Amino acid sequence: MVVDAYRQLARAQKGHARGAPAYSVYVNRRLGRVLAALAFRLGLTPNQVSIISAVHSFAAIGLIAFAPVTVPLGLLIALLLVLGYAWDSADGQVARLRGGGSPQGEWLDHFIDTLKIASLHLAVLIGLYRVLPESPALLLIPIVFSIVASTTFSGMLLNDLLKGKHAVASTHERGGGTLRRSLVLLPTDFGLVCLVFLLWGWTPGFLVAYSALCAAAVLFLALAAVKWFREIGRLGDPA
């Protein structure tokens, strides 16, 4: 039953990753657990769950780019993004219920994430251009956000790859996170990016909130890049 699968997942949960912000840990993982239990009951594979996540996310991205900018559509976009993010959490949990994932499934998950991150802010660029054609300076915000988000995600993957080659715990190693760290990292949470589209139909409010998240992402990448560079530099040091 769905309830049994949910309880099994709850018992199997490990500590969250050291670099995981609060929404991802305390909201998205739990939403994903519910969806994973349902998917397991329906006999869905982890790859099928990843595709469901992609359908939700890219439906939202299409609406951002091409649909009218209204309050009801903003609510729908936010809902689709939140569900897409939750299904993204569910695919790994389904794999755990089925006895483990596969390299192919991990590749598909990262491939979809990369495409989603690269596309989302470019869709915002198109959407804002349609409602603010005479404010080209504001269009720099989603451009910067797209560059920063893509670079951050690629940097995290590269860090994990290089640390794995040297048998060093990665940024996403389970069990190292704390509540305080998760709250500090909250402004960088993709979940907040999903929720900011609740304001999509109110362009001034959206711009303020979206710009704040962009600034937080820029600051995080600037600080993280220095930290990552030093950590990778120590990989070649003698034990």
Short mmCIF file of C-alpha atoms in Angstrom, two decimals:
data_model
loop_
_atom_site.label_atom_id
_atom_site.label_comp_id
_atom_site.label_asym_id
_atom_site.label_seq_id
_atom_site.Cartn_x
_atom_site.Cartn_y
_atom_site.Cartn_z
CA MET A 1 0.00 0.00 0.00
CA VAL A 2 0.97 3.65 -0.43
CA VAL A 3 1.09 4.17 3.34
CA ASP A 4 3.43 1.21 3.82
CA ALA A 5 5.77 2.49 1.11
CA TYR A 6 5.74 5.96 2.69
CA ARG A 7 6.63 4.54 6.10
CA GLN A 8 9.39 2.43 4.59
CA LEU A 9 10.89 5.52 2.98
CA ALA A 10 10.60 7.53 6.19
CA ARG A 11 12.52 4.85 8.08
CA ALA A 12 15.20 4.70 5.39
CA GLN A 13 15.89 8.44 5.27
CA LYS A 14 19.45 9.50 6.02
CA GLY A 15 20.64 12.87 7.17
CA HIS A 16 20.43 15.55 4.51
CA ALA A 17 23.33 16.67 2.40
CA ARG A 18 25.67 19.30 3.80
CA GLY A 19 24.87 21.69 0.96
CA ALA A 20 21.09 21.22 1.03
CA PRO A 21 18.97 24.32 1.79
CA ALA A 22 15.87 24.29 3.97
CA TYR A 23 13.02 24.03 1.44
CA SER A 24 14.68 21.11 -0.31
CA VAL A 25 15.18 19.29 2.99
CA TYR A 26 12.05 20.02 5.00
CA VAL A 27 9.42 20.53 2.28
CA ASN A 28 10.49 19.08 -1.05
CA ARG A 29 11.89 15.82 0.28
CA ARG A 30 8.65 15.15 2.16
CA LEU A 31 6.49 15.99 -0.85
CA GLY A 32 8.72 13.72 -2.89
CA ARG A 33 8.28 10.95 -0.35
CA VAL A 34 4.50 11.03 -0.81
CA LEU A 35 4.84 10.99 -4.60
CA ALA A 36 7.47 8.23 -4.43
CA ALA A 37 5.17 6.04 -2.36
CA LEU A 38 2.36 6.62 -4.88
CA ALA A 39 4.66 5.96 -7.84
CA PHE A 40 5.94 2.75 -6.25
CA ARG A 41 2.38 1.57 -5.68
CA LEU A 42 1.58 2.26 -9.34
CA GLY A 43 4.64 0.30 -10.44
CA LEU A 44 6.46 3.27 -11.98
CA THR A 45 10.21 3.04 -12.53
CA PRO A 46 12.60 5.78 -11.38
CA ASN A 47 13.17 6.82 -15.00
CA GLN A 48 9.42 7.17 -15.55
CA VAL A 49 9.23 9.33 -12.44
CA SER A 50 12.05 11.50 -13.83
CA ILE A 51 10.06 11.96 -17.05
CA ILE A 52 6.97 12.96 -15.04
CA SER A 53 9.11 15.54 -13.27
CA ALA A 54 10.32 16.87 -16.62
CA VAL A 55 6.79 17.12 -18.01
CA HIS A 56 5.67 19.26 -15.07
CA SER A 57 8.76 21.49 -15.16
CA PHE A 58 8.83 22.09 -18.91
CA ALA A 59 5.09 22.69 -19.07
CA ALA A 60 5.68 25.51 -16.57
CA ILE A 61 8.68 26.81 -18.53
CA GLY A 62 6.60 26.90 -21.70
CA LEU A 63 3.88 28.90 -19.94
CA ILE A 64 6.46 31.36 -18.59
CA ALA A 65 7.83 32.00 -22.06
CA PHE A 66 4.70 32.07 -24.19
CA ALA A 67 1.49 32.33 -22.12
CA PRO A 68 -0.15 35.59 -20.99
CA VAL A 69 1.36 37.02 -17.80
CA THR A 70 -1.59 36.81 -15.42
CA VAL A 71 -2.14 36.00 -11.76
CA PRO A 72 -3.99 32.69 -12.39
CA LEU A 73 -1.27 31.49 -14.76
CA GLY A 74 1.36 32.49 -12.23
CA LEU A 75 -0.32 30.26 -9.67
CA LEU A 76 -0.43 27.40 -12.19
CA ILE A 77 3.23 27.90 -13.12
CA ALA A 78 4.28 27.85 -9.47
CA LEU A 79 2.25 24.67 -8.86
CA LEU A 80 3.78 22.91 -11.87
CA LEU A 81 7.31 23.89 -10.84
CA VAL A 82 6.74 22.78 -7.24
CA LEU A 83 5.37 19.43 -8.43
CA GLY A 84 8.19 19.04 -10.93
CA TYR A 85 10.72 19.62 -8.16
CA ALA A 86 8.93 17.18 -5.85
CA TRP A 87 8.84 14.49 -8.55
CA ASP A 88 12.56 15.16 -9.05
CA SER A 89 13.07 14.21 -5.41
CA ALA A 90 10.77 11.20 -5.80
CA ASP A 91 12.76 9.40 -8.50
CA GLY A 92 15.67 8.64 -6.19
CA GLN A 93 13.31 7.55 -3.44
CA VAL A 94 11.53 5.19 -5.83
CA ALA A 95 14.93 3.75 -6.76
CA ARG A 96 15.59 3.18 -3.05
CA LEU A 97 12.30 1.32 -2.64
CA ARG A 98 13.13 -0.85 -5.66
CA GLY A 99 16.53 -1.77 -4.25
CA GLY A 100 18.82 0.85 -5.75
CA GLY A 101 19.31 3.13 -8.73
CA SER A 102 21.36 2.82 -11.89
CA PRO A 103 24.00 4.93 -13.67
CA GLN A 104 21.50 5.43 -16.49
CA GLY A 105 18.92 6.78 -14.06
CA GLU A 106 21.44 9.11 -12.45
CA TRP A 107 22.46 10.40 -15.88
CA LEU A 108 18.83 11.03 -16.87
CA ASP A 109 18.14 12.86 -13.60
CA HIS A 110 21.16 15.17 -14.02
CA PHE A 111 20.45 15.68 -17.72
CA ILE A 112 16.90 16.85 -17.02
CA ASP A 113 18.07 19.06 -14.16
CA THR A 114 20.68 20.71 -16.37
CA LEU A 115 18.19 21.38 -19.15
CA LYS A 116 15.62 22.71 -16.67
CA ILE A 117 18.05 25.09 -14.98
CA ALA A 118 19.34 26.41 -18.31
CA SER A 119 15.84 26.85 -19.73
CA LEU A 120 13.94 28.34 -16.81
CA HIS A 121 15.64 31.72 -16.62
CA LEU A 122 15.75 32.08 -20.41
CA ALA A 123 11.97 31.55 -20.37
CA VAL A 124 11.75 34.37 -17.80
CA LEU A 125 13.80 36.51 -20.18
CA ILE A 126 11.26 35.90 -22.95
CA GLY A 127 8.29 36.43 -20.65
CA LEU A 128 9.63 39.70 -19.27
CA TYR A 129 10.51 40.94 -22.74
CA ARG A 130 6.87 40.50 -23.73
CA VAL A 131 5.61 42.65 -20.83
CA LEU A 132 8.57 45.05 -20.51
CA PRO A 133 9.71 45.70 -24.08
CA GLU A 134 10.91 49.21 -23.20
CA SER A 135 13.00 48.16 -20.17
CA PRO A 136 15.96 46.26 -21.65
CA ALA A 137 18.12 46.77 -18.55
CA LEU A 138 15.76 44.61 -16.48
CA LEU A 139 16.28 41.76 -18.94
CA LEU A 140 19.84 41.45 -17.68
CA ILE A 141 18.49 39.92 -14.45
CA PRO A 142 17.32 36.58 -15.93
CA ILE A 143 20.44 36.48 -18.13
CA VAL A 144 22.67 36.79 -15.06
CA PHE A 145 20.51 34.32 -13.14
CA SER A 146 20.76 31.78 -15.97
CA ILE A 147 24.55 32.06 -16.10
CA VAL A 148 24.93 31.81 -12.33
CA ALA A 149 22.47 28.93 -11.88
CA SER A 150 24.01 26.87 -14.69
CA THR A 151 27.55 27.53 -13.47
CA THR A 152 26.66 26.65 -9.87
CA PHE A 153 25.03 23.37 -10.87
CA SER A 154 27.91 22.43 -13.15
CA GLY A 155 30.41 23.36 -10.43
CA MET A 156 28.68 21.12 -7.91
CA LEU A 157 28.67 18.18 -10.32
CA LEU A 158 32.33 18.74 -11.17
CA ASN A 159 33.25 18.95 -7.49
CA ASP A 160 31.51 15.65 -6.77
CA LEU A 161 33.21 14.01 -9.77
CA LEU A 162 36.72 15.12 -8.78
CA LYS A 163 36.22 14.37 -5.08
CA GLY A 164 34.85 10.94 -5.97
CA LYS A 165 38.02 10.19 -7.97
CA HIS A 166 40.05 10.99 -4.86
CA ALA A 167 37.71 9.19 -2.41
CA VAL A 168 36.79 12.44 -0.65
CA ALA A 169 33.31 13.10 0.76
CA SER A 170 31.30 15.21 -1.70
CA THR A 171 29.18 18.28 -1.04
CA HIS A 172 26.13 16.03 -1.20
CA GLU A 173 27.42 13.48 1.29
CA ARG A 174 24.49 12.50 3.51
CA GLY A 175 24.41 13.14 7.23
CA GLY A 176 26.46 16.32 7.40
CA GLY A 177 23.71 18.93 7.25
CA THR A 178 22.36 21.02 10.10
CA LEU A 179 19.19 23.08 10.52
CA ARG A 180 21.20 26.29 10.85
CA ARG A 181 23.15 25.63 7.66
CA SER A 182 19.96 24.76 5.79
CA LEU A 183 18.30 28.01 6.85
CA VAL A 184 21.36 30.07 5.91
CA LEU A 185 21.27 28.51 2.44
CA LEU A 186 17.51 29.01 2.04
CA PRO A 187 17.83 32.04 -0.29
CA THR A 188 19.72 29.80 -2.76
CA ASP A 189 17.02 27.10 -2.73
CA PHE A 190 15.49 26.14 -6.08
CA GLY A 191 12.24 25.67 -4.20
CA LEU A 192 12.10 29.41 -3.59
CA VAL A 193 12.63 29.99 -7.30
CA CYS A 194 9.56 27.82 -7.90
CA LEU A 195 7.52 29.74 -5.33
CA VAL A 196 8.49 33.20 -6.62
CA PHE A 197 6.29 32.54 -9.66
CA LEU A 198 3.29 32.97 -7.38
CA LEU A 199 4.04 36.66 -8.11
CA TRP A 200 4.39 36.17 -11.88
CA GLY A 201 1.11 37.96 -12.59
CA TRP A 202 2.25 41.00 -10.56
CA THR A 203 5.35 42.03 -12.49
CA PRO A 204 6.78 44.65 -10.05
CA GLY A 205 6.52 42.27 -7.09
CA PHE A 206 7.96 39.41 -9.12
CA LEU A 207 10.93 41.51 -10.21
CA VAL A 208 11.77 42.49 -6.64
CA ALA A 209 11.62 38.91 -5.34
CA TYR A 210 13.32 37.40 -8.40
CA SER A 211 16.10 40.00 -8.28
CA ALA A 212 16.69 39.23 -4.60
CA LEU A 213 17.06 35.53 -5.36
CA CYS A 214 19.38 36.36 -8.25
CA ALA A 215 21.57 38.48 -5.96
CA ALA A 216 21.67 35.65 -3.40
CA ALA A 217 22.68 33.21 -6.15
CA VAL A 218 25.48 35.51 -7.31
CA LEU A 219 26.80 35.92 -3.76
CA PHE A 220 26.61 32.19 -3.10
CA LEU A 221 28.52 31.34 -6.28
CA ALA A 222 31.21 33.94 -5.55
CA LEU A 223 31.80 32.53 -2.05
CA ALA A 224 31.40 28.90 -3.09
CA ALA A 225 33.82 29.22 -6.01
CA VAL A 226 36.60 30.31 -3.65
CA LYS A 227 35.81 27.45 -1.26
CA TRP A 228 35.59 24.86 -4.04
CA PHE A 229 38.86 26.05 -5.61
CA ARG A 230 40.67 25.61 -2.31
CA GLU A 231 39.11 22.20 -1.67
CA ILE A 232 40.02 20.91 -5.12
CA GLY A 233 43.52 22.30 -4.68
CA ARG A 234 43.98 20.12 -1.59
CA LEU A 235 43.06 16.94 -3.49
CA GLY A 236 46.55 16.69 -4.86
CA ASP A 237 48.25 17.20 -1.49
CA PRO A 238 49.99 14.19 0.08
CA ALA A 239 47.97 12.54 2.86
#
